[in-house]
XYZ file of C-alpha atoms in Angstrom:
655
model
C -73.372 -12.764 15.868
C -70.798 -11.638 13.563
C -70.439 -8.318 15.237
C -69.934 -10.104 18.561
C -66.949 -12.194 16.930
C -65.658 -8.878 15.613
C -65.585 -7.293 19.074
C -63.754 -10.488 20.402
C -61.065 -10.605 18.014
C -60.418 -7.096 17.338
C -57.974 -6.662 20.209
C -56.069 -9.623 18.843
C -56.000 -8.363 15.395
C -54.587 -4.965 16.566
C -51.618 -6.885 18.174
C -50.748 -8.705 14.785
C -47.346 -6.874 13.912
C -46.221 -6.440 10.026
C -43.431 -8.660 9.142
C -40.271 -6.655 8.185
C -39.905 -6.787 4.305
C -36.592 -6.513 2.491
C -36.793 -6.571 -1.505
C -33.939 -6.267 -3.960
C -33.943 -4.890 -7.679
C -32.987 -6.251 -10.235
C -32.355 -9.597 -9.555
C -29.803 -10.066 -12.450
C -27.039 -7.267 -12.878
C -25.754 -7.283 -16.229
C -22.082 -6.928 -15.209
C -19.643 -6.661 -12.266
C -19.799 -2.893 -10.581
C -23.594 -2.449 -11.399
C -26.022 -1.373 -8.824
C -28.593 -3.139 -6.882
C -31.611 -1.278 -5.272
C -32.449 -2.637 -1.793
C -35.477 -1.617 0.206
C -37.066 -2.575 3.472
C -40.164 -1.766 5.420
C -41.780 -2.704 8.425
C -39.230 -2.404 10.777
C -40.617 -1.567 14.168
C -39.122 0.365 16.683
C -36.248 1.269 14.375
C -32.750 1.587 16.251
C -29.664 3.216 15.089
C -27.995 0.009 15.400
C -30.041 -2.028 12.678
C -27.829 -2.922 9.979
C -28.118 -4.532 6.594
C -25.727 -7.487 5.910
C -24.037 -8.676 2.635
C -23.824 -12.245 1.893
C -21.921 -14.079 -0.920
C -22.556 -16.959 -1.421
C -26.376 -16.464 -0.438
C -26.094 -19.245 2.265
C -23.342 -17.947 4.298
C -23.523 -18.107 7.903
C -24.944 -15.014 9.702
C -21.499 -14.110 10.820
C -19.681 -14.760 7.757
C -21.256 -11.565 5.746
C -19.133 -9.694 3.148
C -19.950 -6.228 4.432
C -22.436 -4.351 6.360
C -24.326 -0.865 6.243
C -26.161 0.530 9.320
C -29.562 1.479 8.058
C -29.540 4.848 10.080
C -26.710 5.989 7.980
C -27.759 4.686 4.689
C -31.316 6.157 4.210
C -32.907 9.344 5.419
C -36.270 7.751 5.962
C -34.739 5.086 8.582
C -36.847 6.166 11.567
C -40.216 5.381 9.749
C -38.890 1.701 9.691
C -38.582 1.960 5.741
C -35.957 3.055 3.499
C -33.804 1.914 0.897
C -30.126 2.142 -0.542
C -28.290 1.410 -4.130
C -25.028 -0.649 -3.710
C -22.714 -1.517 -6.601
C -21.764 -5.133 -6.447
C -18.488 -6.671 -7.590
C -19.252 -10.020 -8.979
C -17.726 -12.942 -6.822
C -18.882 -15.785 -9.379
C -21.571 -16.508 -6.811
C -25.113 -14.945 -5.920
C -25.259 -12.238 -3.213
C -28.484 -11.956 -0.556
C -29.178 -9.303 1.822
C -30.177 -9.638 5.808
C -31.234 -7.233 8.141
C -30.487 -7.445 11.700
C -31.562 -5.764 15.019
C -28.539 -5.370 17.176
C -28.839 -3.848 20.739
C -26.525 -1.614 22.903
C -26.534 -4.258 25.564
C -25.297 -6.494 23.076
C -22.062 -4.691 21.892
C -18.788 -7.046 22.450
C -15.894 -4.788 22.228
C -13.969 -8.123 22.207
C -15.427 -9.020 18.603
C -13.953 -5.870 16.482
C -12.469 -4.977 13.289
C -9.040 -3.988 12.653
C -10.002 -0.446 13.777
C -11.347 -1.846 17.183
C -14.889 -0.980 16.390
C -17.373 -3.286 17.709
C -18.662 -5.855 14.337
C -22.399 -5.893 14.390
C -24.081 -9.044 16.063
C -26.062 -11.435 14.389
C -28.838 -12.684 17.118
C -31.598 -11.013 15.986
C -32.374 -11.488 12.283
C -35.430 -9.601 10.940
C -35.684 -9.934 7.287
C -33.804 -11.694 4.584
C -33.661 -10.819 0.616
C -33.997 -13.012 -2.426
C -30.913 -13.633 -4.247
C -28.936 -11.464 -6.886
C -26.514 -12.523 -9.582
C -25.163 -11.616 -12.569
C -25.993 -12.437 -16.187
C -24.112 -15.212 -17.972
C -22.015 -14.816 -20.769
C -20.854 -11.254 -20.263
C -16.894 -12.462 -20.462
C -14.315 -12.777 -17.716
C -13.402 -9.807 -15.481
C -10.372 -8.382 -13.446
C -8.348 -8.077 -16.791
C -4.931 -6.565 -16.259
C -1.733 -6.252 -18.453
C 1.602 -6.967 -17.603
C 4.991 -7.112 -19.214
C 6.580 -10.497 -20.000
C 10.116 -9.064 -20.179
C 10.286 -9.923 -23.777
C 9.956 -7.440 -26.735
C 6.864 -7.907 -28.972
C 4.719 -9.388 -26.162
C 2.093 -8.353 -23.771
C 0.608 -10.348 -21.029
C -3.135 -10.408 -20.013
C -4.555 -11.879 -17.092
C -8.425 -12.238 -15.902
C -10.605 -14.431 -13.759
C -13.447 -16.503 -14.815
C -16.148 -18.776 -12.952
C -14.924 -22.103 -14.412
C -11.898 -23.474 -16.076
C -13.113 -23.954 -19.584
C -10.843 -22.745 -22.057
C -10.602 -18.940 -22.588
C -8.471 -17.020 -25.108
C -7.261 -13.692 -26.205
C -7.933 -12.360 -29.419
C -6.499 -9.394 -30.638
C -5.216 -6.786 -33.601
C -4.388 -3.462 -34.762
C -8.077 -2.704 -35.840
C -11.120 -3.069 -33.120
C -13.011 -6.219 -34.146
C -10.640 -7.028 -36.552
C -8.775 -9.739 -35.014
C -7.095 -11.368 -38.123
C -6.413 -14.493 -36.622
C -4.386 -13.467 -33.757
C -5.765 -15.551 -30.862
C -3.698 -17.055 -27.772
C -4.979 -19.708 -25.690
C -4.710 -18.867 -21.637
C -3.222 -20.923 -19.075
C -5.330 -21.626 -16.220
C -4.898 -22.094 -12.450
C -6.214 -21.409 -9.237
C -5.508 -21.757 -5.415
C -7.365 -23.564 -2.500
C -8.569 -22.912 0.893
C -6.008 -25.257 2.059
C -3.115 -23.415 0.160
C -3.403 -20.462 2.899
C -1.340 -20.544 5.897
C -2.898 -18.943 8.974
C -6.340 -17.142 9.764
C -8.308 -15.330 8.496
C -7.412 -16.632 5.090
C -7.902 -20.236 5.816
C -11.214 -19.768 7.723
C -14.642 -19.650 6.850
C -15.160 -16.169 7.683
C -12.188 -15.073 5.102
C -12.258 -17.681 2.723
C -14.475 -17.157 -0.591
C -13.845 -19.378 -3.959
C -11.437 -16.679 -5.729
C -12.319 -18.414 -9.421
C -9.963 -19.460 -12.139
C -7.340 -17.223 -13.023
C -6.723 -17.046 -16.652
C -2.974 -15.853 -18.159
C -2.341 -15.414 -22.005
C 0.028 -13.798 -23.810
C -0.196 -11.652 -27.008
C 2.936 -12.153 -29.244
C 4.262 -10.798 -32.775
C 3.374 -7.192 -31.528
C 4.815 -4.270 -33.578
C 6.620 -1.755 -31.300
C 4.714 1.292 -30.085
C 1.446 0.156 -32.054
C -2.178 0.592 -30.545
C -3.812 -3.172 -30.414
C -7.432 -3.686 -29.486
C -8.287 -6.821 -27.658
C -10.869 -9.116 -25.985
C -10.827 -12.059 -23.455
C -13.332 -15.004 -23.361
C -14.773 -17.443 -25.539
C -17.603 -18.149 -27.846
C -19.294 -20.689 -25.441
C -18.857 -18.496 -22.594
C -18.953 -14.741 -23.982
C -16.062 -12.069 -24.603
C -15.273 -9.115 -22.653
C -15.821 -5.725 -23.865
C -12.910 -4.610 -25.992
C -9.732 -2.921 -24.518
C -6.952 -1.447 -26.277
C -3.173 -0.652 -25.329
C 0.102 0.384 -26.585
C 2.733 -2.333 -27.066
C 6.325 -1.907 -25.666
C 8.692 -0.009 -27.607
C 12.117 -1.237 -26.491
C 13.770 1.215 -29.155
C 11.918 4.511 -27.347
C 14.094 7.157 -26.108
C 11.186 8.181 -23.621
C 10.087 6.436 -20.547
C 6.809 7.297 -18.741
C 5.532 5.657 -15.561
C 3.193 6.311 -12.707
C 4.499 4.704 -9.507
C 3.124 4.327 -5.930
C 2.963 1.971 -2.870
C 0.366 1.068 -0.331
C -2.984 1.887 -2.389
C -5.576 -0.706 -1.449
C -8.973 -0.719 -2.539
C -12.014 0.823 -1.702
C -15.547 -0.887 -0.823
C -19.289 0.728 -0.652
C -19.789 -1.171 2.671
C -18.148 -1.544 6.020
C -15.834 -5.034 6.609
C -13.595 -6.824 9.016
C -10.565 -4.900 7.535
C -10.438 -0.995 7.008
C -10.583 -0.331 3.351
C -8.924 2.472 1.527
C -11.364 5.099 -0.004
C -8.303 7.379 -1.150
C -7.631 4.646 -3.793
C -10.401 6.043 -5.628
C -8.975 9.284 -6.078
C -5.536 8.084 -6.952
C -7.146 5.833 -9.739
C -9.303 8.612 -10.976
C -5.992 11.099 -11.710
C -4.052 8.381 -13.110
C -6.796 7.543 -15.453
C -6.903 11.558 -16.202
C -3.167 11.129 -16.986
C -3.336 8.152 -19.248
C -6.140 9.656 -21.443
C -3.785 12.831 -21.776
C -1.066 10.884 -22.829
C -2.839 9.279 -25.861
C -1.153 6.568 -27.698
C 2.431 6.519 -25.477
C 3.542 3.543 -23.844
C 3.615 3.471 -20.260
C 3.172 1.586 -17.335
C 1.988 1.293 -13.632
C 4.257 0.290 -10.643
C 2.716 -0.818 -7.310
C 5.627 -1.310 -4.817
C 3.712 -3.661 -2.264
C 0.799 -3.483 0.042
C -1.405 -3.982 -3.155
C -5.074 -4.807 -2.218
C -4.763 -5.160 1.634
C -6.954 -8.112 1.681
C -5.076 -9.443 4.558
C -7.218 -12.758 4.387
C -10.251 -11.374 3.273
C -10.446 -12.692 -0.107
C -13.419 -10.798 -1.696
C -11.284 -7.603 -1.364
C -8.661 -8.636 -3.945
C -12.034 -9.070 -6.531
C -12.985 -5.634 -5.269
C -9.073 -4.474 -5.700
C -9.180 -5.735 -9.397
C -12.355 -4.320 -10.372
C -11.129 -0.756 -8.977
C -8.178 -0.776 -11.076
C -9.521 -2.573 -14.403
C -9.936 0.741 -16.091
C -6.265 1.618 -15.886
C -4.653 -2.050 -15.518
C -6.522 -2.889 -18.952
C -4.895 0.022 -20.871
C -1.231 -0.181 -19.535
C 1.073 -3.061 -17.853
C 0.253 -3.110 -13.905
C 3.694 -4.171 -12.374
C 3.972 -5.128 -8.649
C 6.471 -6.174 -5.889
C 5.417 -7.746 -2.744
C 4.791 -6.176 0.615
C 4.091 -7.225 4.329
C 0.361 -7.371 3.668
C 0.843 -9.782 0.884
C 2.992 -12.095 2.721
C 4.017 -11.940 6.323
C 2.745 -14.841 8.537
C 3.817 -16.724 11.647
C 6.076 -19.272 10.054
C 7.270 -17.825 6.821
C 10.487 -19.720 5.768
C 12.760 -16.637 6.347
C 12.511 -14.981 9.580
C 16.068 -14.375 11.280
C 16.063 -13.378 15.203
C 16.797 -9.674 14.261
C 13.138 -9.800 12.391
C 10.948 -11.410 14.877
C 9.096 -8.133 15.590
C 9.156 -7.241 11.735
C 7.721 -10.216 9.885
C 4.404 -11.105 11.763
C 0.864 -11.604 10.670
C 0.417 -8.856 8.412
C -0.298 -11.048 5.614
C -3.589 -12.261 7.068
C -2.665 -15.994 6.514
C -2.320 -15.502 2.527
C 1.051 -16.526 2.547
C 1.709 -14.757 -0.648
C -0.486 -17.199 -2.599
C -3.326 -14.835 -4.202
C -0.303 -12.286 -4.936
C 1.734 -15.192 -6.682
C -1.124 -16.398 -8.743
C -3.229 -13.154 -9.436
C 0.110 -11.424 -10.791
C 2.769 -12.586 -13.371
C 5.641 -10.540 -13.612
C 8.849 -10.602 -15.899
C 11.625 -13.066 -14.786
C 11.198 -16.518 -12.700
C 11.888 -15.679 -9.246
C 10.442 -17.895 -6.500
C 10.744 -19.033 -2.869
C 9.179 -21.966 -1.291
C 6.605 -21.507 1.522
C 7.450 -24.419 3.185
C 3.849 -25.359 3.299
C 1.562 -27.156 0.802
C 1.011 -23.586 -0.964
C 2.897 -23.033 -4.282
C 6.311 -21.127 -4.098
C 6.206 -17.631 -3.886
C 6.672 -15.415 -6.982
C 7.174 -12.232 -8.337
C 9.992 -11.364 -5.785
C 12.562 -9.558 -7.688
C 13.162 -8.986 -11.211
C 14.044 -6.312 -13.868
C 13.500 -4.977 -17.321
C 14.430 -1.984 -19.687
C 11.979 0.411 -20.469
C 13.600 3.091 -22.872
C 16.308 4.883 -21.166
C 15.449 3.207 -17.749
C 16.414 0.019 -16.455
C 13.938 -1.024 -13.587
C 14.924 -3.047 -10.518
C 12.201 -4.566 -8.428
C 13.235 -6.434 -4.826
C 11.566 -8.044 -1.979
C 11.910 -6.753 1.137
C 10.124 -9.586 2.746
C 12.464 -12.486 1.866
C 16.217 -13.264 2.032
C 18.041 -10.233 0.597
C 21.393 -10.561 2.490
C 24.790 -11.840 0.870
C 24.487 -15.600 -0.219
C 20.668 -15.538 -0.999
C 19.541 -15.933 -4.547
C 17.943 -12.436 -4.510
C 21.375 -10.474 -3.254
C 23.289 -12.501 -6.129
C 20.533 -11.256 -8.513
C 20.659 -7.547 -7.539
C 24.567 -7.852 -7.651
C 24.723 -9.229 -11.095
C 21.649 -7.428 -12.514
C 23.244 -3.918 -11.316
C 26.545 -4.695 -12.585
C 25.178 -5.776 -15.681
C 23.611 -2.673 -16.914
C 24.433 -0.918 -20.253
C 24.481 2.642 -19.193
C 24.684 3.488 -22.763
C 21.517 2.003 -23.412
C 19.952 2.742 -20.252
C 21.626 5.813 -18.583
C 19.251 5.696 -15.534
C 18.681 2.783 -13.030
C 15.638 2.767 -10.672
C 15.367 0.520 -7.965
C 12.132 -0.419 -6.060
C 11.066 -2.366 -2.901
C 8.590 -1.993 -0.285
C 10.113 -1.418 3.181
C 12.157 1.676 2.969
C 15.831 2.171 3.410
C 15.719 5.744 4.381
C 12.804 7.286 6.376
C 12.150 10.072 8.971
C 9.063 8.318 9.834
C 9.154 7.193 13.489
C 9.029 3.670 12.812
C 11.393 1.678 15.009
C 10.034 -1.774 14.491
C 11.675 -1.519 11.207
C 15.336 -0.461 12.243
C 16.933 -3.669 12.304
C 15.812 -4.298 8.458
C 16.817 -0.914 7.582
C 20.371 -1.500 9.063
C 20.360 -4.747 7.112
C 19.409 -3.068 4.082
C 22.337 -0.053 4.468
C 24.920 -2.526 5.675
C 24.354 -5.057 2.407
C 22.334 -3.149 -0.261
C 23.495 0.391 -0.098
C 26.981 -0.359 -1.021
C 25.493 -2.077 -4.315
C 23.616 1.009 -4.977
C 26.366 3.396 -4.928
C 29.031 1.420 -6.420
C 26.675 0.641 -9.302
C 25.335 4.468 -9.516
C 21.670 3.609 -8.589
C 19.871 6.976 -9.390
C 16.765 6.596 -7.911
C 15.380 4.279 -5.297
C 11.697 3.906 -4.621
C 10.131 2.373 -1.190
C 6.582 2.277 0.069
C 5.401 1.008 3.275
C 5.322 4.290 5.279
C 2.328 6.130 4.162
C 3.538 9.417 3.084
C 5.578 10.848 0.286
C 9.191 11.968 1.488
C 12.461 12.819 -0.783
C 15.676 12.959 0.035
C 18.788 14.261 -0.934
C 21.248 12.025 -2.755
C 22.183 9.755 0.028
C 25.081 7.648 1.220
C 25.250 6.560 4.699
C 22.649 9.360 6.055
C 24.992 11.618 4.364
C 24.035 14.417 1.549
C 26.186 14.036 -1.270
C 26.477 17.601 -3.007
C 24.441 18.091 -6.322
C 27.054 20.042 -8.101
C 24.953 23.483 -8.164
C 26.814 27.026 -8.496
C 29.783 25.030 -9.869
C 30.602 22.587 -6.935
C 31.839 19.185 -7.265
C 29.046 16.472 -7.252
C 28.812 13.110 -6.143
C 26.249 10.564 -7.873
C 24.598 9.358 -4.926
C 21.220 7.372 -5.098
C 17.919 9.729 -4.286
C 15.437 7.941 -2.024
C 12.388 8.537 -1.938
C 9.112 7.177 0.305
C 5.939 6.689 -2.112
C 3.704 4.862 0.073
C 0.993 7.781 -0.247
C -1.518 5.889 -2.569
C -4.337 5.099 -0.431
C -3.749 3.563 3.223
C -4.212 6.043 5.686
C -2.525 4.761 8.693
C 0.305 7.302 8.984
C 3.060 7.026 11.802
C 4.218 10.144 13.527
C 7.710 11.663 12.374
C 10.945 11.034 14.016
C 10.457 12.819 17.541
C 12.570 15.356 19.156
C 14.916 13.901 22.014
C 13.438 16.464 24.451
C 10.059 16.332 23.052
C 9.201 12.596 22.370
C 5.494 13.402 21.132
C 6.552 16.108 18.446
C 8.574 15.734 15.289
C 12.242 17.007 14.752
C 12.185 20.506 13.582
C 13.262 21.437 11.143
C 12.990 18.281 9.648
C 16.189 16.479 9.245
C 18.690 17.968 6.588
C 18.468 14.954 4.517
C 14.625 14.891 4.213
C 14.137 17.781 1.391
C 10.239 17.512 1.402
C 7.592 15.324 2.971
C 3.794 15.382 3.372
C 1.134 13.478 4.330
C -0.927 14.194 1.315
C -2.263 11.277 -0.686
C -1.125 10.904 -3.998
C 1.137 9.186 -6.611
C 4.256 9.875 -8.559
C 4.929 10.388 -12.332
C 8.202 9.639 -14.082
C 9.469 10.715 -17.257
C 12.868 9.961 -18.664
C 14.911 10.801 -21.853
C 18.448 9.923 -22.517
C 19.552 13.144 -20.934
C 17.512 13.460 -17.893
C 14.796 11.880 -15.582
C 12.092 13.808 -13.612
C 10.179 12.607 -11.003
C 6.918 14.570 -10.170
C 4.433 14.004 -6.768
C 0.900 14.601 -7.736
C -1.627 15.375 -4.819
C -4.821 13.633 -4.864
C -6.796 16.540 -3.620
C -6.300 18.841 -6.781
C -4.463 16.375 -9.562
C -1.498 18.833 -9.272
C 2.180 18.458 -9.198
C 3.684 19.455 -5.391
C 7.147 18.198 -5.638
C 9.804 17.397 -8.228
C 13.465 16.004 -8.634
C 15.379 15.967 -11.937
C 18.258 13.942 -12.308
C 20.708 14.020 -15.478
C 22.205 11.029 -17.041
C 25.534 12.090 -15.361
C 23.978 11.319 -12.082
C 23.783 15.160 -11.240
C 20.670 15.936 -9.349
C 18.717 18.996 -9.645
C 16.216 20.876 -7.699
C 16.559 20.881 -4.022
C 19.151 20.088 -1.671
C 22.310 21.599 0.057
C 22.624 24.096 -2.548
C 19.137 25.494 -2.310
C 20.069 29.101 -1.027
C 20.212 27.559 2.346
C 16.660 26.240 2.431
C 16.657 22.829 2.678
C 13.199 21.036 1.793
C 11.913 24.259 -0.141
C 9.118 23.525 -2.310
C 10.263 24.386 -6.225
C 8.337 25.801 -8.830
C 7.138 23.281 -11.317
C 8.323 24.533 -14.693
C 6.507 23.322 -18.059
C 9.175 21.082 -18.688
C 8.711 19.395 -15.446
C 4.876 18.754 -16.310
C 6.513 16.526 -18.960
C 4.629 17.732 -21.631
C 1.156 16.972 -20.012
C 0.307 20.513 -19.552
C -1.174 20.533 -23.467
C -2.733 16.982 -22.894
C -4.320 17.092 -19.472
C -7.008 19.828 -19.983
C -8.780 17.938 -22.777
C -8.058 14.590 -21.456
C -9.321 15.391 -17.926
C -12.580 16.603 -19.111
C -13.421 13.660 -21.271
C -12.191 11.288 -18.598
C -13.551 12.756 -15.458
C -17.126 12.674 -16.866
C -16.948 9.166 -18.015
C -15.501 8.121 -14.529
C -18.088 9.699 -12.482
C -20.409 7.074 -12.686
C -17.749 4.837 -11.611
C -16.895 7.116 -8.473
C -20.367 7.820 -7.835
C -20.797 4.054 -7.086
C -18.542 4.347 -4.286
C -19.930 7.548 -2.660
C -21.929 5.768 -0.377
C -19.164 4.406 1.358
C -19.588 6.400 4.832
C -16.972 4.405 6.776
C -15.899 7.595 8.485
C -19.270 8.758 8.952
C -20.752 5.955 10.500
C -17.771 5.364 13.065
C -18.652 8.968 14.332
C -22.440 8.650 14.009
C -21.765 5.253 16.432
C -19.753 7.291 18.587
C -16.708 5.141 18.182
C -13.462 6.523 17.187
C -11.958 5.250 13.742
C -8.494 4.425 15.098
C -5.196 5.217 13.058
C -2.234 3.034 14.409
C 1.387 2.917 13.587
C 0.522 -0.213 11.670
C 1.975 -0.347 7.866
């Protein structure tokens, strides 16, 4: 009888299919950035389009994923229906879960795509879902970054936590000995209703940003190393960080400057992320360690995180920069991808094609509240959102006066910003700070073929260049164009003589485009009139050096000379430099360069600004310590995945 029953049910048993299984380990991570191991099995007839979705919070709708990975590009064993992957997770102050979906070729909808026009995966067929993964409590706040206040003997520190309960910063000259130096942090946040447009104010882009804390360490001695922690006894303290305090009396200025860096993610998402940002941070961290206990700062001139309405990318960005931003002040100015939205308050008729939807509906709110720059500049948004801050400001650092401006808000005569710039530049004490450096996002000069911004450049040339020339601005730094380009000393597109070989010289500003820190959309160079798809060759005389290489710039100045060097990310070496004397005379390159305009100059030992005897030892230590951080992102195979799917990762003219 039993044999008869077995014979009867055997065909039915053979048709029972194993359910796909998706497991995660560990279930609790000790800190943000740690990796979770994800394992799956039982995927029948696996397809190249099967994909793993990341969700936070875990109950998010299927199409509101944080990111996704294709199983076929994540594990070498995917064709067996089983595999595994390890992913570093950034704490979003909520748990994560993971889901596997079947997506078929017939269901590909090119109308539903990411910003590169690659189709976003479909969520119709759920195969498996994991348990949740969270983070240990009591580990202290995250996203720690420093800033100057504009006042001597102070340093600002900002960070993010999961609730508004009181947090503090405790600090002192000896690690672990806080000597009673404690400052209570202010706390604030922004809401979904503060966002101005999609995707920032829709469920697909909005995530709880947490509570943003802002504390000021005061009573600091100049040029002294301080240790600090942020947090509280009840909620936990962060690890100990350190910084060297601002020394206003210093005769040396050191800074690292760039634009348009963005962030990297270990997954694909709705918006292209910037893998090259990892290298930029890696080399800057090397240089910071090589410097030792010298005060310095970082300047990021617009297009900060490229979140563009997908709020978790801000978290990824601050996780990326924390190794450097917790050591030195991280100063910023606003770019189009932090601010622009359709109904922004200042949008003159000539700017209709310039100011669009680049901000992803954020309308400057995350930028304004996650950073706090010196000064008190602000402009109302015209909505329930708080006023936009951190627009224009200035400060002295050693022998350099730094000025930051906004190219996204009104800078024309009669505006508050124009009045600030005019008064500020006219008030500089050149005996105290012989050098003046102005920074903003969209460039006044570029030889890239960016015709959309032409009306804005015309207004800058008409109204701002006269201020720069009259007040002897030495250096003007710009982003937006994702390349490096250095110009001769310029006035109205005309090179001033740099006084070499006994010639007379004119102290015009040197303009440099430094938007090459991470974003890989690159416009073409200005085309030849008779060959519209080929760049002008030789390049225009005013353009002395230009390249598509990623990297950043290093600035060092004494009372006598300012040197700006371009460091390439592919090797961490200097590839271009310019020297400006306190008199305004410009050395290295230009109309007196033996007739070879734009030639690359050999970088001498002085130009390496004393880094040469620091870098070797520092880089060995830092690169070893940094390798774990970098390896966490090596799994990011965005370009490879696009290729394997047969879809091209498009580059556009967008900045």
